[in-house]
PDB file of C-alpha atoms in Angstrom:
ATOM      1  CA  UNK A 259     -29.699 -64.373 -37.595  1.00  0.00           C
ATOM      2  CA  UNK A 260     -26.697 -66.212 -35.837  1.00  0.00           C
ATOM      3  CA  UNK A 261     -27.292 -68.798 -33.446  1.00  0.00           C
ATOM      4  CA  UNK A 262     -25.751 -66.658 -30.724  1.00  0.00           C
ATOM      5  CA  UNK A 263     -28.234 -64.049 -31.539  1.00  0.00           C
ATOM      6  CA  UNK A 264     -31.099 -66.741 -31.473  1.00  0.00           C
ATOM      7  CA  UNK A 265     -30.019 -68.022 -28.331  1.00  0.00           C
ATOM      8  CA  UNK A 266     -30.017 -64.094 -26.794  1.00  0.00           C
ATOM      9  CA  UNK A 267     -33.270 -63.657 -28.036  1.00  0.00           C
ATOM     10  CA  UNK A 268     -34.556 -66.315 -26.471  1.00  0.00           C
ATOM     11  CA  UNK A 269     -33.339 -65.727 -23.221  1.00  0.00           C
ATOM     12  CA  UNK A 270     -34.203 -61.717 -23.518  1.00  0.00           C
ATOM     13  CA  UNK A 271     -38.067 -63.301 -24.173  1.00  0.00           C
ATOM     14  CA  UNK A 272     -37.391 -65.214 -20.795  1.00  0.00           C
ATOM     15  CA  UNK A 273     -36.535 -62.478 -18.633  1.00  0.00           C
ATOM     16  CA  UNK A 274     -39.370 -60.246 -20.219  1.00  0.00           C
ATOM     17  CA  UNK A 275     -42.053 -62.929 -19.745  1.00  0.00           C
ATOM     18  CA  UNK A 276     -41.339 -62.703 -15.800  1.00  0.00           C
ATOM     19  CA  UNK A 277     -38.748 -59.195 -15.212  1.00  0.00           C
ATOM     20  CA  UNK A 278     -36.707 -61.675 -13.592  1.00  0.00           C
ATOM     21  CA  UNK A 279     -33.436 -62.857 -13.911  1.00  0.00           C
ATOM     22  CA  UNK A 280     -32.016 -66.271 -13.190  1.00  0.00           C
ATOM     23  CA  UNK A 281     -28.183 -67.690 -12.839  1.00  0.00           C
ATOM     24  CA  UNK A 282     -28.914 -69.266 -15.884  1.00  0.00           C
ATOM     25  CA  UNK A 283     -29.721 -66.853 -17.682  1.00  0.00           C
ATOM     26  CA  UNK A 284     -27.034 -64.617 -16.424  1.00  0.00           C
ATOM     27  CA  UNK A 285     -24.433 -67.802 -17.341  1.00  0.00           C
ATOM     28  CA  UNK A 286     -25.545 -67.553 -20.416  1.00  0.00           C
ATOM     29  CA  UNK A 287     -25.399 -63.813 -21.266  1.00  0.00           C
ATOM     30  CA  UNK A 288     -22.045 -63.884 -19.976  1.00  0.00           C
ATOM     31  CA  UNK A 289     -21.316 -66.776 -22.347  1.00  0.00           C
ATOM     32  CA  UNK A 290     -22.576 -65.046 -24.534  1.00  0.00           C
ATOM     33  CA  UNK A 291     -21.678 -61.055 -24.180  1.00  0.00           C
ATOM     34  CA  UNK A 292     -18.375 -61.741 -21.755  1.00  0.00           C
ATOM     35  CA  UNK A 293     -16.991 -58.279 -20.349  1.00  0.00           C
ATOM     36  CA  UNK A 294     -19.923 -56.529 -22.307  1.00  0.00           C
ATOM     37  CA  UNK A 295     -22.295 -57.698 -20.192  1.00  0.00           C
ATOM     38  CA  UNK A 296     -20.660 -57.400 -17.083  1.00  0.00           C
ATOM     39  CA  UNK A 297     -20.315 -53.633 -17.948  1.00  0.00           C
ATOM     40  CA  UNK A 298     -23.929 -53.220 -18.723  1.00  0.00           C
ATOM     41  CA  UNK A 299     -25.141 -55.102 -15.864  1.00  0.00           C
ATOM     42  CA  UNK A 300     -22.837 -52.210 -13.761  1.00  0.00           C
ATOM     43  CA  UNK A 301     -25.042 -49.953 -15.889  1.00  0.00           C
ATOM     44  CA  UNK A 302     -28.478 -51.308 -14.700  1.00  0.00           C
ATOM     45  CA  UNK A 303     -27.631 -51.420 -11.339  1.00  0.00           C
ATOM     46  CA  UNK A 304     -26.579 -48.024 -11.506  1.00  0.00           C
ATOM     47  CA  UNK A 305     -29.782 -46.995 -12.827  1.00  0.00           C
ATOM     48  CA  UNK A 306     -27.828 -45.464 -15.558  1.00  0.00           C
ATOM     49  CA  UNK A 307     -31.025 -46.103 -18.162  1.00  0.00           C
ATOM     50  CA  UNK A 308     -33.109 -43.818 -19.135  1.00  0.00           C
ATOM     51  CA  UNK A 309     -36.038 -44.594 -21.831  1.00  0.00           C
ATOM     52  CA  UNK A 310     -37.162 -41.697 -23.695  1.00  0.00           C
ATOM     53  CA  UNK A 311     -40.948 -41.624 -24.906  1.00  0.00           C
ATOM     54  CA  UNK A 312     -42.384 -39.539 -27.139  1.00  0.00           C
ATOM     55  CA  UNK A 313     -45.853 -38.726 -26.706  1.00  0.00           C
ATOM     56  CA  UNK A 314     -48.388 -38.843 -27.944  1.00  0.00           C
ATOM     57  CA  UNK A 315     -47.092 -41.407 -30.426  1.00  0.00           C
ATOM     58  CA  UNK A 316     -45.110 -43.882 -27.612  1.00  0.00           C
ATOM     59  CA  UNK A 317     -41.709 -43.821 -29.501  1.00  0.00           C
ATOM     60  CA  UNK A 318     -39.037 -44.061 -27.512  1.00  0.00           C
ATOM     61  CA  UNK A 319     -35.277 -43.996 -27.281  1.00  0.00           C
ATOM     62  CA  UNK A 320     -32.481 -45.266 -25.117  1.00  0.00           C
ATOM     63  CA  UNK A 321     -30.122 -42.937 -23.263  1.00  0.00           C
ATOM     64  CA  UNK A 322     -27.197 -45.063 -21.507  1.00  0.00           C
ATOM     65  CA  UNK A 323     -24.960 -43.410 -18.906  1.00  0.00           C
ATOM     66  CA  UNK A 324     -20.945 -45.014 -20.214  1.00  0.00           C
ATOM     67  CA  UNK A 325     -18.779 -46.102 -17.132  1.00  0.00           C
ATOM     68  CA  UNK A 326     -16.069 -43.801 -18.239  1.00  0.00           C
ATOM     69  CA  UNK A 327     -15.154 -41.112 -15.185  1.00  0.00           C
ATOM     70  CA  UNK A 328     -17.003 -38.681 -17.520  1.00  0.00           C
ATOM     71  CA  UNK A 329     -20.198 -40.516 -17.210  1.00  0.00           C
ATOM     72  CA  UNK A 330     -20.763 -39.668 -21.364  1.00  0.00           C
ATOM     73  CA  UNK A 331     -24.746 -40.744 -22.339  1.00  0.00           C
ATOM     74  CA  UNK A 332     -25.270 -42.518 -25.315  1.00  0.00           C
ATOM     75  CA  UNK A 333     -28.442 -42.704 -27.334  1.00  0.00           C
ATOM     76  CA  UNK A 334     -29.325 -46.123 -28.428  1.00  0.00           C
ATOM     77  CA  UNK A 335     -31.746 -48.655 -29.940  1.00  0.00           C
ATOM     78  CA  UNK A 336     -31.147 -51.879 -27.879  1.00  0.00           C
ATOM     79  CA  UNK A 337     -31.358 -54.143 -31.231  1.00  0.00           C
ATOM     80  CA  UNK A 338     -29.653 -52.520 -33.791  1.00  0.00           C
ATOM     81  CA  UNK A 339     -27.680 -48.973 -33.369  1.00  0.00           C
ATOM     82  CA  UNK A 340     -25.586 -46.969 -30.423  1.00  0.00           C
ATOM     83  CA  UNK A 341     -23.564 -43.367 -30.907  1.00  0.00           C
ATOM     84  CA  UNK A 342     -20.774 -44.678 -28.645  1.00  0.00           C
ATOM     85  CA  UNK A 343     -17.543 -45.521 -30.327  1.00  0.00           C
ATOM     86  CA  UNK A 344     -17.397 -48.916 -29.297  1.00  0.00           C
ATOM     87  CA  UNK A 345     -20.669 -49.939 -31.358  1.00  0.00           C
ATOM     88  CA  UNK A 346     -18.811 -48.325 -34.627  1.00  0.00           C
ATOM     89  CA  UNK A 347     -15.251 -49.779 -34.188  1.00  0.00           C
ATOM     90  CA  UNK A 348     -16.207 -53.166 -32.001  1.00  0.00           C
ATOM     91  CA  UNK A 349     -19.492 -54.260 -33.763  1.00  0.00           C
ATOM     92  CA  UNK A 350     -19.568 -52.381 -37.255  1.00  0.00           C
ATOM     93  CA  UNK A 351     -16.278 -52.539 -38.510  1.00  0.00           C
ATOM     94  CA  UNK A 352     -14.576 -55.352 -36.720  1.00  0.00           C
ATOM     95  CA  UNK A 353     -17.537 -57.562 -36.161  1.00  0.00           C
ATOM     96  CA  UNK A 354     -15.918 -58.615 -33.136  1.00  0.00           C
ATOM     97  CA  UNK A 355     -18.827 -58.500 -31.077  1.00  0.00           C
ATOM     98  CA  UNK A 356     -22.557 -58.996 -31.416  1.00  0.00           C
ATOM     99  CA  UNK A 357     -23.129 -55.586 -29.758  1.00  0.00           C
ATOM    100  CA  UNK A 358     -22.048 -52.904 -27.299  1.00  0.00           C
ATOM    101  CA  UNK A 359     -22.489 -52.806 -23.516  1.00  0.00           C
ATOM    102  CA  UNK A 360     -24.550 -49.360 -23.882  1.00  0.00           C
ATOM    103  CA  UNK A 361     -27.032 -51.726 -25.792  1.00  0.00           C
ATOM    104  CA  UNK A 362     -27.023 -54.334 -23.704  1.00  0.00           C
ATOM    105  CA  UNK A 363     -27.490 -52.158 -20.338  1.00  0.00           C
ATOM    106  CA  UNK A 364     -30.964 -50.658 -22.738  1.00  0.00           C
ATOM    107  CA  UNK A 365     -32.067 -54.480 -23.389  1.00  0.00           C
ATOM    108  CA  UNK A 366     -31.580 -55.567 -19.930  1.00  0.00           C
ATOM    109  CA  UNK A 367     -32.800 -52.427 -18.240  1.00  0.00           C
ATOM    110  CA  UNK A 368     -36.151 -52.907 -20.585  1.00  0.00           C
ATOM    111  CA  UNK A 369     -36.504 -56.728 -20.033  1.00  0.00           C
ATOM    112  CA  UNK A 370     -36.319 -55.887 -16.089  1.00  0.00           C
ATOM    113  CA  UNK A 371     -38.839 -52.539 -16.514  1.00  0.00           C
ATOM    114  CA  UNK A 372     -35.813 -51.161 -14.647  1.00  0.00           C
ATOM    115  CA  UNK A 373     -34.962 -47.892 -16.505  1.00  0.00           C
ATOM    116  CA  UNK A 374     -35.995 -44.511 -15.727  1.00  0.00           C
ATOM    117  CA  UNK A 375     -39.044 -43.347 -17.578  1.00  0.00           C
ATOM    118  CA  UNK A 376     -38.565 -39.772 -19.237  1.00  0.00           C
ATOM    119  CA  UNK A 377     -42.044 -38.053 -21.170  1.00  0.00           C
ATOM    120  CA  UNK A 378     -40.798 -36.013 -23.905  1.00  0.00           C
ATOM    121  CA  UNK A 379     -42.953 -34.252 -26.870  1.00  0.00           C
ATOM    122  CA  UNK A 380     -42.709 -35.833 -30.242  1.00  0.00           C
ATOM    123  CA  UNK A 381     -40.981 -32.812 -31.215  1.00  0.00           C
ATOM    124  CA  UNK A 382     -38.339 -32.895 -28.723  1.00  0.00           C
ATOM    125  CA  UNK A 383     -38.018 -36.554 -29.367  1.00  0.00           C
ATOM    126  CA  UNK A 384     -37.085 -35.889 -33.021  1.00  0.00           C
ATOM    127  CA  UNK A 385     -34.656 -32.975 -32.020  1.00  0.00           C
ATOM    128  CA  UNK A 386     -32.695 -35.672 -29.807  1.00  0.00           C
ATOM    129  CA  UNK A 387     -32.632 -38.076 -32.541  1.00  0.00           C
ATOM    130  CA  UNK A 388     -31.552 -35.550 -35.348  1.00  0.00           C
ATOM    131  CA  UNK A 389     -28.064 -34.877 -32.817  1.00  0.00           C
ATOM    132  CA  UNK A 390     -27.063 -38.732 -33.876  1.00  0.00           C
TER     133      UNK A 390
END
């Protein structure tokens, strides 16, 4: 794991610990993320997070509203994987950045407990996530 990435983690475990968010901490994200994070924190405040659980087993998936005028939604994983193009050309092939706004508008959204909760079957879970 990169130092960046250790650094990000750290702060993530921060803003879990308390689902609060300092300067700080938003300095550093910034630092950190630049124009990504500014995008997902547009997201967030937006409510434009939705966590989908599965029940009975409690799996769950992110679906991020983009900023585009079409307001596309993207399923993601906050830590590792998002449909949107940006994840595929910014952070897969290019490694240009550590990841895309989508997934950093699901990790912030989850570390605040401000997302919109959405009860799904198992079964309909697996149907979403067999459309990626």
């Amino acid at each position: 794991m990169s130092a960046s990435n250790l650094v990000a983690e750290k702060v993530w475990k921060e803003i879990e610990s308390t689902h609060t968010v300092n300067d700080d901490q938003l300095y550093i994200l910034h630092f950190l993320f630049g124009k990504n994070f500014e995008g997902a924190s547009r997201i967030v405040d937006q409510r434009g997070v939705k966590r989908i659980s599965g029940e009975p087993s409690g799996r769950f998936i992110f679906q991020v509203t983009g900023e585009s005028r079409k307001k596309d939604e993207y399923l993601c994983f906050a830590e590792n994987f998002c449909a949107c193009y940006s994840f595929f050309y910014d952070v897969v092939n290019r490694g240009e950045q550590l990841c895309c706004k989508h997934q950093l508008a699901a990790r912030l959204a989850e570390s605040l407990g401000s997302y919109v909760e959405v009860k799904v079957s198992d079964e309909e879970l697996a149907l979403l996530l067999s459309k990626i």
